[in-house]
Coordinates of C-alpha atoms and ligand atoms in Angstrom, one line a residue:
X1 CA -32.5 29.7 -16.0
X2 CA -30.2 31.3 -18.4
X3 CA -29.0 29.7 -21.3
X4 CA -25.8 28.7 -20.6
X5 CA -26.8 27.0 -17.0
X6 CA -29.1 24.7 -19.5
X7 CA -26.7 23.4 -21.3
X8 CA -24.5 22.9 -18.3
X9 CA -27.1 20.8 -16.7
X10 CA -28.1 19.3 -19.6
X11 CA -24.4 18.1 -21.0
X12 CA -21.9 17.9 -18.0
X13 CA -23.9 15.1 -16.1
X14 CA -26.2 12.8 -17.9
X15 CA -28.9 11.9 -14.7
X16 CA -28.5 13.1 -11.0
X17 CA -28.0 10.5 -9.1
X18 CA -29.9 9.5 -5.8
X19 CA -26.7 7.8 -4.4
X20 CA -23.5 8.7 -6.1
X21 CA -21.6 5.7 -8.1
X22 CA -18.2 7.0 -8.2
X23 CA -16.1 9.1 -10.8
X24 CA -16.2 6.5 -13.2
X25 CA -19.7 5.8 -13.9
X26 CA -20.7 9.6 -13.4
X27 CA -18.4 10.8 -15.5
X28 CA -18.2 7.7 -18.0
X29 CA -18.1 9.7 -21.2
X30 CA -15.0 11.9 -20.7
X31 CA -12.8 8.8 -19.3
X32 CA -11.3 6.3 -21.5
X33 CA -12.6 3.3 -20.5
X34 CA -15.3 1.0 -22.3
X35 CA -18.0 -1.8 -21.7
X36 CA -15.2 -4.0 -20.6
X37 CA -13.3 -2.0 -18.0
X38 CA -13.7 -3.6 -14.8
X39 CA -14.9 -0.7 -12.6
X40 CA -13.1 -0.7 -8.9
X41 CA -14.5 1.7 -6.9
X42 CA -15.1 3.0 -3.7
X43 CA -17.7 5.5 -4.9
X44 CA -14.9 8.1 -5.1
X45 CA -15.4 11.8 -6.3
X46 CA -18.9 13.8 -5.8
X47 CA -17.3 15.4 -2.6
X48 CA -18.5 18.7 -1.1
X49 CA -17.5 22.6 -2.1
X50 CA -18.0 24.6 0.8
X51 CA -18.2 28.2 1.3
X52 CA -16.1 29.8 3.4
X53 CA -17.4 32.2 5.1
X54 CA -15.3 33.7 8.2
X55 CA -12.5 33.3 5.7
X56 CA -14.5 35.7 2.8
X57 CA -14.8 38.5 5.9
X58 CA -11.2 38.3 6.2
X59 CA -10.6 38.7 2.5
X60 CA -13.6 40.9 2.0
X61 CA -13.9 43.2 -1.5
X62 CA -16.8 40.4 -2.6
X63 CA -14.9 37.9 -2.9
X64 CA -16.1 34.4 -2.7
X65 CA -14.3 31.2 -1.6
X66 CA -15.1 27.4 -1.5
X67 CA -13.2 24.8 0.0
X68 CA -13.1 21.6 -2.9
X69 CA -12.8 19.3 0.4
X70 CA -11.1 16.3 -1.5
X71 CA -9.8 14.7 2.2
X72 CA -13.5 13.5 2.2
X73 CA -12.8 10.7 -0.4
X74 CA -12.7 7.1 1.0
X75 CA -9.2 6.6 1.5
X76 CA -8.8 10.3 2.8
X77 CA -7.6 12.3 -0.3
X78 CA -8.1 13.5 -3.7
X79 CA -5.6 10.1 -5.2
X80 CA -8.4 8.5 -4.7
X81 CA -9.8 9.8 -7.8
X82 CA -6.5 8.8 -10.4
X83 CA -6.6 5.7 -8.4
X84 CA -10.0 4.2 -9.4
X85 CA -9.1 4.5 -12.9
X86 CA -5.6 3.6 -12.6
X87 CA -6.2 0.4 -11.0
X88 CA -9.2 -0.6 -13.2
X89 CA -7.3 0.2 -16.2
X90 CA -4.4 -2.4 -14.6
X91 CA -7.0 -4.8 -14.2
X92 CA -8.5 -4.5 -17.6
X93 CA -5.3 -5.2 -18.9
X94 CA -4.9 -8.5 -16.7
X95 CA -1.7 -6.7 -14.7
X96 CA -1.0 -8.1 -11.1
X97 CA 0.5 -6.1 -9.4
X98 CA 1.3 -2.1 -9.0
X99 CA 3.9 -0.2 -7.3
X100 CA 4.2 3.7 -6.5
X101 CA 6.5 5.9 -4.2
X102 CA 4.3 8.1 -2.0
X103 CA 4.7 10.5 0.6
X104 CA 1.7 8.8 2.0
X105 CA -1.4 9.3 0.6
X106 CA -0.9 8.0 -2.8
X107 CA 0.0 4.7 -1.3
X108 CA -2.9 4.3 1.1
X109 CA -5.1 4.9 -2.4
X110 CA -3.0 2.2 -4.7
X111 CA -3.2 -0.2 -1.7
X112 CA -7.1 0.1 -1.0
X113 CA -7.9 0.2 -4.7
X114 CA -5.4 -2.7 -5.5
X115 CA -6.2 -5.6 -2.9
X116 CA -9.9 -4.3 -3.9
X117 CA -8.9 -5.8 -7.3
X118 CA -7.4 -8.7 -6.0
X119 CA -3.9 -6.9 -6.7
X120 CA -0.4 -6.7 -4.9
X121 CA 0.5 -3.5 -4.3
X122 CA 4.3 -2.7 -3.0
X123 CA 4.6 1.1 -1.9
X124 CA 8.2 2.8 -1.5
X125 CA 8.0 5.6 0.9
X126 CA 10.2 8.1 2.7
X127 CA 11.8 6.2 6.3
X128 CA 10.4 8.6 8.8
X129 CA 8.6 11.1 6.9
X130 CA 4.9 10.0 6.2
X131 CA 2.2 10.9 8.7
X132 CA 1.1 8.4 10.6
X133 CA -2.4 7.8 9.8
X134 CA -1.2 7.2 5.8
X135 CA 0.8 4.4 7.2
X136 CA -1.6 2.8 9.2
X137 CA -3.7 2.8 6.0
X138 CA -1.3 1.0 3.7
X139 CA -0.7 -1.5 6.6
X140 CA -4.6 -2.0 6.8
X141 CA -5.2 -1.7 2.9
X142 CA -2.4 -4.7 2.7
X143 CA 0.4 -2.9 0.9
X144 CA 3.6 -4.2 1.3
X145 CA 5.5 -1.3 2.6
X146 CA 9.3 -0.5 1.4
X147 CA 10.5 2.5 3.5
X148 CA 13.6 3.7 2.0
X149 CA 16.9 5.5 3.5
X150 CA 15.9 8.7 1.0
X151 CA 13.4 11.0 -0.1
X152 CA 10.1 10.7 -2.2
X153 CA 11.7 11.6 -5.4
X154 CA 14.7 8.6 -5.2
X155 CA 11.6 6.9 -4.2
X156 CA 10.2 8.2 -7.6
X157 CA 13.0 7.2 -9.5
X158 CA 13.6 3.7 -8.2
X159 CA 10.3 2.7 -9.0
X160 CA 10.1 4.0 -12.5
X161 CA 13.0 1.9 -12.9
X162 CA 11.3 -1.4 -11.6
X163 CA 8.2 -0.9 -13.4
X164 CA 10.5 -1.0 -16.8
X165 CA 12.1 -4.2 -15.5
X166 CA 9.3 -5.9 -13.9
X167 CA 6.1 -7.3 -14.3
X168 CA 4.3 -4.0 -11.9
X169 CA 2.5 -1.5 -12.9
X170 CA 3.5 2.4 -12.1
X171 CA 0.4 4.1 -10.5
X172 CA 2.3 7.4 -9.8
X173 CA 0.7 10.4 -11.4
X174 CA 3.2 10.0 -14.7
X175 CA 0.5 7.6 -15.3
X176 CA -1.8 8.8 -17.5
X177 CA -5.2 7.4 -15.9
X178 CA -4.3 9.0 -12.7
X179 CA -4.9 12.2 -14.8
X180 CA -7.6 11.0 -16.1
X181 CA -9.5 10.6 -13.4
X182 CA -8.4 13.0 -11.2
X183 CA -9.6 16.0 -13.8
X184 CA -13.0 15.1 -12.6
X185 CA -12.7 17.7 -9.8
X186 CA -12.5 20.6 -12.0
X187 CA -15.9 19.0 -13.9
X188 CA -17.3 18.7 -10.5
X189 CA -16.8 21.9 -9.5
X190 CA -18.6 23.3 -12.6
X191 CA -21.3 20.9 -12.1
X192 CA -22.3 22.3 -8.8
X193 CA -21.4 26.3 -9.1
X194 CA -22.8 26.0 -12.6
X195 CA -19.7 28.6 -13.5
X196 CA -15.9 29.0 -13.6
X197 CA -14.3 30.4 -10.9
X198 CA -11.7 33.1 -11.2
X199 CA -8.8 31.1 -9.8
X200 CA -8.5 27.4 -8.0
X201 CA -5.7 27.5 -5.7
X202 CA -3.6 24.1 -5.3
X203 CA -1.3 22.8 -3.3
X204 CA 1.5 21.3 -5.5
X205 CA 4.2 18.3 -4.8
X206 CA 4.5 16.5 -8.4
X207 CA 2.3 18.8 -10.1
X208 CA -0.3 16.0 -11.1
X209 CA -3.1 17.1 -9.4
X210 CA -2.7 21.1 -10.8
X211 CA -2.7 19.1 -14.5
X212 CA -5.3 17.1 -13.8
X213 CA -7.6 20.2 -13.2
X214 CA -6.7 22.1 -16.0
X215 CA -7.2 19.1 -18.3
X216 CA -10.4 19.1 -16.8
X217 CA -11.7 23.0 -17.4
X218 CA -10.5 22.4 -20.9
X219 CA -11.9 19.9 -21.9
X220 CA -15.4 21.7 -20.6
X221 CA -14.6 24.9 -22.3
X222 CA -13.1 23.0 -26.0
X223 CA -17.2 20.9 -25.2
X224 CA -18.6 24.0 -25.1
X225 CA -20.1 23.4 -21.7
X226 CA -18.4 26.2 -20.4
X227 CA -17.0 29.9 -21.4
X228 CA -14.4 30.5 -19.6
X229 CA -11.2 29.1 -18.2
X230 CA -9.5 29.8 -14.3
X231 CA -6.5 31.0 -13.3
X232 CA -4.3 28.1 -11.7
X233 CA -2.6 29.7 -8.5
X234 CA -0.4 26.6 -7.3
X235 CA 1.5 26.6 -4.0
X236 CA 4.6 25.0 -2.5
X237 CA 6.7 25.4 0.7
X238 CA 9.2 27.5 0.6
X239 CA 11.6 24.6 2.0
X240 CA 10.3 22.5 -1.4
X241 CA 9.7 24.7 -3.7
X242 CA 11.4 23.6 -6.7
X243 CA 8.4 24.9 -9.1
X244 CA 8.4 28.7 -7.9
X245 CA 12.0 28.9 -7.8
X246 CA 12.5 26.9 -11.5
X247 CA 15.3 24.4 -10.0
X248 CA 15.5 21.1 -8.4
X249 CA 15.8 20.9 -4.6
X250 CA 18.0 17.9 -3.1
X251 CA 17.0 18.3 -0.2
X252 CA 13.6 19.6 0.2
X253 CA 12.1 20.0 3.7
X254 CA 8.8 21.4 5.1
X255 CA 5.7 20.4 7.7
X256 CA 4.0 19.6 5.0
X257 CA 5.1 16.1 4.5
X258 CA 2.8 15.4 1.4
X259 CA 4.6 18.3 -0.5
X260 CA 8.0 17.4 0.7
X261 CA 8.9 16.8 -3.2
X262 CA 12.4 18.6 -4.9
X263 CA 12.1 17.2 -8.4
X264 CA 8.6 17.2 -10.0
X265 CA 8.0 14.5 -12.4
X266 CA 5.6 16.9 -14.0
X267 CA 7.5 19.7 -14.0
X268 CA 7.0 20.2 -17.9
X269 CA 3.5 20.1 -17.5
X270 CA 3.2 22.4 -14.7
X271 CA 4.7 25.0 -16.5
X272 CA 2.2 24.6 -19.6
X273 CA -0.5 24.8 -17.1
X274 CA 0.6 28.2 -15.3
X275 CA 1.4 29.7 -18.7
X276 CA -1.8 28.9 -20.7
X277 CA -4.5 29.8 -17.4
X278 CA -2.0 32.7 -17.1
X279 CA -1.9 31.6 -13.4
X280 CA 1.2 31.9 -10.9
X281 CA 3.0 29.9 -8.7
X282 CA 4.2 31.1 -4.9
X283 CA 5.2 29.5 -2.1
X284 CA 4.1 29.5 1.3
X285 CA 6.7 28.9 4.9
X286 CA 5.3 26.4 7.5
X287 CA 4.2 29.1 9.5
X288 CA 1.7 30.1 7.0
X289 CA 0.8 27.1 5.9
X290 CA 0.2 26.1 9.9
X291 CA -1.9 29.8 10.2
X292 CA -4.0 28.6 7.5
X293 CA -4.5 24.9 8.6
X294 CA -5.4 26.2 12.1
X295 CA -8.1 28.9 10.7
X296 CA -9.5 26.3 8.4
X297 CA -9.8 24.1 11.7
X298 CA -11.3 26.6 14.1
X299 CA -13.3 29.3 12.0
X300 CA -14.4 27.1 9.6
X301 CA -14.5 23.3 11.0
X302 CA -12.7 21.6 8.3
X303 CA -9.7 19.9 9.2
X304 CA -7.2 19.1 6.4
X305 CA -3.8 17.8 6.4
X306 CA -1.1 20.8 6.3
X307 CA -0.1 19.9 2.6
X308 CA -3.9 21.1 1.8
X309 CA -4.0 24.2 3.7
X310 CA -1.0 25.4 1.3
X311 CA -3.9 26.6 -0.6
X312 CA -5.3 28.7 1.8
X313 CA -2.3 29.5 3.0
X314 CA -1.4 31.0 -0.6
X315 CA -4.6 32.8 -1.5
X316 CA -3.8 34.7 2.2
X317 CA -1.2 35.5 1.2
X318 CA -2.2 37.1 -2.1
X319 CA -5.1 38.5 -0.3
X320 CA -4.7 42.6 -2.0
X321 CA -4.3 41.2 -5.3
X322 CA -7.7 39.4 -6.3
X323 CA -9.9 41.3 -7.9
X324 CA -13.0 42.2 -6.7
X325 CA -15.7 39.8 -6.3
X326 CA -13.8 36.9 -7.7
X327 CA -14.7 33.6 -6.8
X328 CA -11.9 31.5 -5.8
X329 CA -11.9 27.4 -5.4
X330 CA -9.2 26.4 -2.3
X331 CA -8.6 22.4 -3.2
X332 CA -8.4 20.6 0.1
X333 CA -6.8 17.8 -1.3
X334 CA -6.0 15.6 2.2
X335 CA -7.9 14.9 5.2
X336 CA -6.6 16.3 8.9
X337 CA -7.0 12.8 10.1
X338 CA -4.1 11.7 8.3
X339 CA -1.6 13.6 10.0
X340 CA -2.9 13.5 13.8
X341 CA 0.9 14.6 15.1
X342 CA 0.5 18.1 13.8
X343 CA -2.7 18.5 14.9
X344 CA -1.8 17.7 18.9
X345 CA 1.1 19.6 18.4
X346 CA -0.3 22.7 16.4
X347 CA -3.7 23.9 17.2
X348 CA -4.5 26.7 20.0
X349 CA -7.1 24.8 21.8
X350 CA -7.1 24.0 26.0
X351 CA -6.3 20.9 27.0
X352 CA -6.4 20.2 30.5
X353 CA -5.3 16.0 31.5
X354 CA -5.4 14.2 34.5
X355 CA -8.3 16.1 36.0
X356 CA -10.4 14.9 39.0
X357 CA -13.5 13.1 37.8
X358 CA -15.8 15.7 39.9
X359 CA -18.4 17.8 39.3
X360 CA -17.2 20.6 40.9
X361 CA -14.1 20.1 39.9
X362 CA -14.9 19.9 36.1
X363 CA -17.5 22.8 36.4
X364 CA -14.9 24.8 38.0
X365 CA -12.4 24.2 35.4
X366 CA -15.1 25.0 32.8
X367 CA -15.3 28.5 34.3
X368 CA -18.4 28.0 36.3
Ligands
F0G401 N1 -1.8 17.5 -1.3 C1 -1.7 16.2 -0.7 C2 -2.4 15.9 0.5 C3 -0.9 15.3 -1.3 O1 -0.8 14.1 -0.8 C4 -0.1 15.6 -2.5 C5 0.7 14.6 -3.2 C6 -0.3 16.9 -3.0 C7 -1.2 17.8 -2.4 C8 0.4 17.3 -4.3 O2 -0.2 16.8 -5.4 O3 1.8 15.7 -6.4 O4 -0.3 16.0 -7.7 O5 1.1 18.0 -7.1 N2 1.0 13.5 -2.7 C9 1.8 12.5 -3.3 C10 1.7 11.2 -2.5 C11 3.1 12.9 -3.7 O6 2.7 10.4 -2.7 O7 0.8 11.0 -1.8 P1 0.6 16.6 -6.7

């Protein structure tokens, strides 16, 4: 074992564990929290980074790509992560309540985490444009759902606003333990390749998640644990794409409901991000991001939501410019489960209905 995969082992986690606790216990010493912190978890975190095969022989030149399948957190998606923190930090603090706007999936995290800690959690989402199965999950969770006549980032701004005024906490990624815990991924994904890949490609709405990360590689590389830093490739839809194109959209639109953000609250830090990984931002139509989302489904059996393909859909889309035999980390940040609409309506599989339950007939319509 060389060198520098001993210290790796030796420093990044302190035991490996039979069953895996959850971010905050394995990754205790890079979080701020303390003795006291009540710890709500799920057992977040620790999820898979598969290769992707098919999709390296499409890419070919050497080049190596995993899948950082966040969707395999317990509520569905990589919030999950922010969330565990975010809400113990609330409860440490004696706070009763907390309030987010969400596209979806950052409201089915707040309100699992937040009745977990005996919490109220009041959501403000976008009337008619969050998949279905995030709804369903604050209904279950026990959020109390405010769908307003406007977008995600009025959403944003109304409950900034309340959370000044009123006694709720704001668990939107301008919080700062939602970072926190969400730059566990990148620590992760060292911990298991036992190196840095060459670029992680991200899908980006508010640009938390792509901070999150790098706060994460840096703070291995200033440890020493590691040598060397990534390129961050983020991606948006070209219909919301206010971070490739440098202005705010009022009216952003795409498939991609997750993403469907004009104004970035971290815009700021986004831009730090892209120019000290000397990374790039693109974007990516639906049609891509669909292509992407389907090939992920078919060739390689994971099933993400359409917002996570993005970053597929991106590095595709870059295809002749990565260097030869880079190794490239696509974050699946969402589960396909969450958005079960544009999976019936976009997938190239048969489906045949209202068949005769007969053998013959079923054998024949197998192709027998
Ligand atoms: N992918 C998915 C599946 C998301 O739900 C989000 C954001 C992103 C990517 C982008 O992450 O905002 O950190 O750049 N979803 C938020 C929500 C906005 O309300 O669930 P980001």
């Amino acid at each position: 074992m060389s060198f520098y995969k001993k210290i790796i082992n030796k420093i990044s986690r302190k035991k490996q564990y039979k069953h895996w606790p959850g971010l905050i216990e394995g990754y205790k010493k890079w979080l701020p929290v303390n003795d006291n912190t009540p710890v709500i978890t799920l057992q977040e975190g620790g999820t898979p980074l598969i290769p992707l095969n098919k999709i390296n022989s499409i890419i070919g030149n050497g080049v190596k790509v995993y899948a950082k399948y966040d969707g395999l957190n317990p509520t569905g998606s990589f919030k999950d992560r922010g969330m565990t923190l975010a809400i113990s930090k609330a409860k440490e603090s004696k706070k009763e309540a907390v309030i987010c706007a969400s596209t979806g999936n950052t409201s089915a995290s707040a309100a699992a985490y937040a009745q977990r800690a005996n919490m109220r959690s009041f959501v403000l989402i976008p009337d008619g444009y969050v998949a279905q199965g995030k709804l369903a999950q604050a209904l279950v969770y026990g959020a109390e759902v405010l769908a307003i006549r406007g977008n995600f980032d009025k959403a944003l701004q109304i409950v900034q606003e309340i959370s000044n005024k009123y006694p709720v906490t704001l668990v939107n990624s301008v919080n700062p333990y939602r970072i926190e815990g969400q730059k566990t991924a990148a620590f992760e994904i060292v911990d298991t390749l036992k190196y840095v890949p060459d670029w992680i490609c991200i899908p980006m709405g508010n640009a938390g998640n792509i901070t999150a990360y790098w706060k994460g590689f840096k703070e291995y590389f200033e440890a020493g644990i590691t040598k060397k830093l990534p390129k961050m490739m983020g991606f948006q839809a070209t219909g919301s794409a206010p971070l490739v194109f440098n202005k705010t959209i009022n009216e952003p639109e795409t498939i991609a409901t997750a993403i469907r953000i004009g104004n970035p609250v971290n815009r700021d830090k986004a831009f730090i991000v892209k120019k000290e990984s000397k990374g790039n931002f693109f974007d990516v139509s639906d049609d891509e991001i669909l292509n992407a989302y389907k090939l992920l489904g078919k060739e390689e059996g994971i099933f993400c939501e359409p917002a996570s393909a993005a970053s597929l859909a991106g590095l595709l889309k870059l295809k002749n410019e990565i260097p030869k035999n880079s190794v490239i980390v696509c974050v699946l940040t969402g589960n396909g489960l969450k958005d079960p609409d544009c999976a019936i309506s976009n997938n190239n599989s048969k489906f045949k209905s209202d068949i005769e339950p007969s053998i013959e007939i079923i054998a024949k319509a197998m192709g027998f």
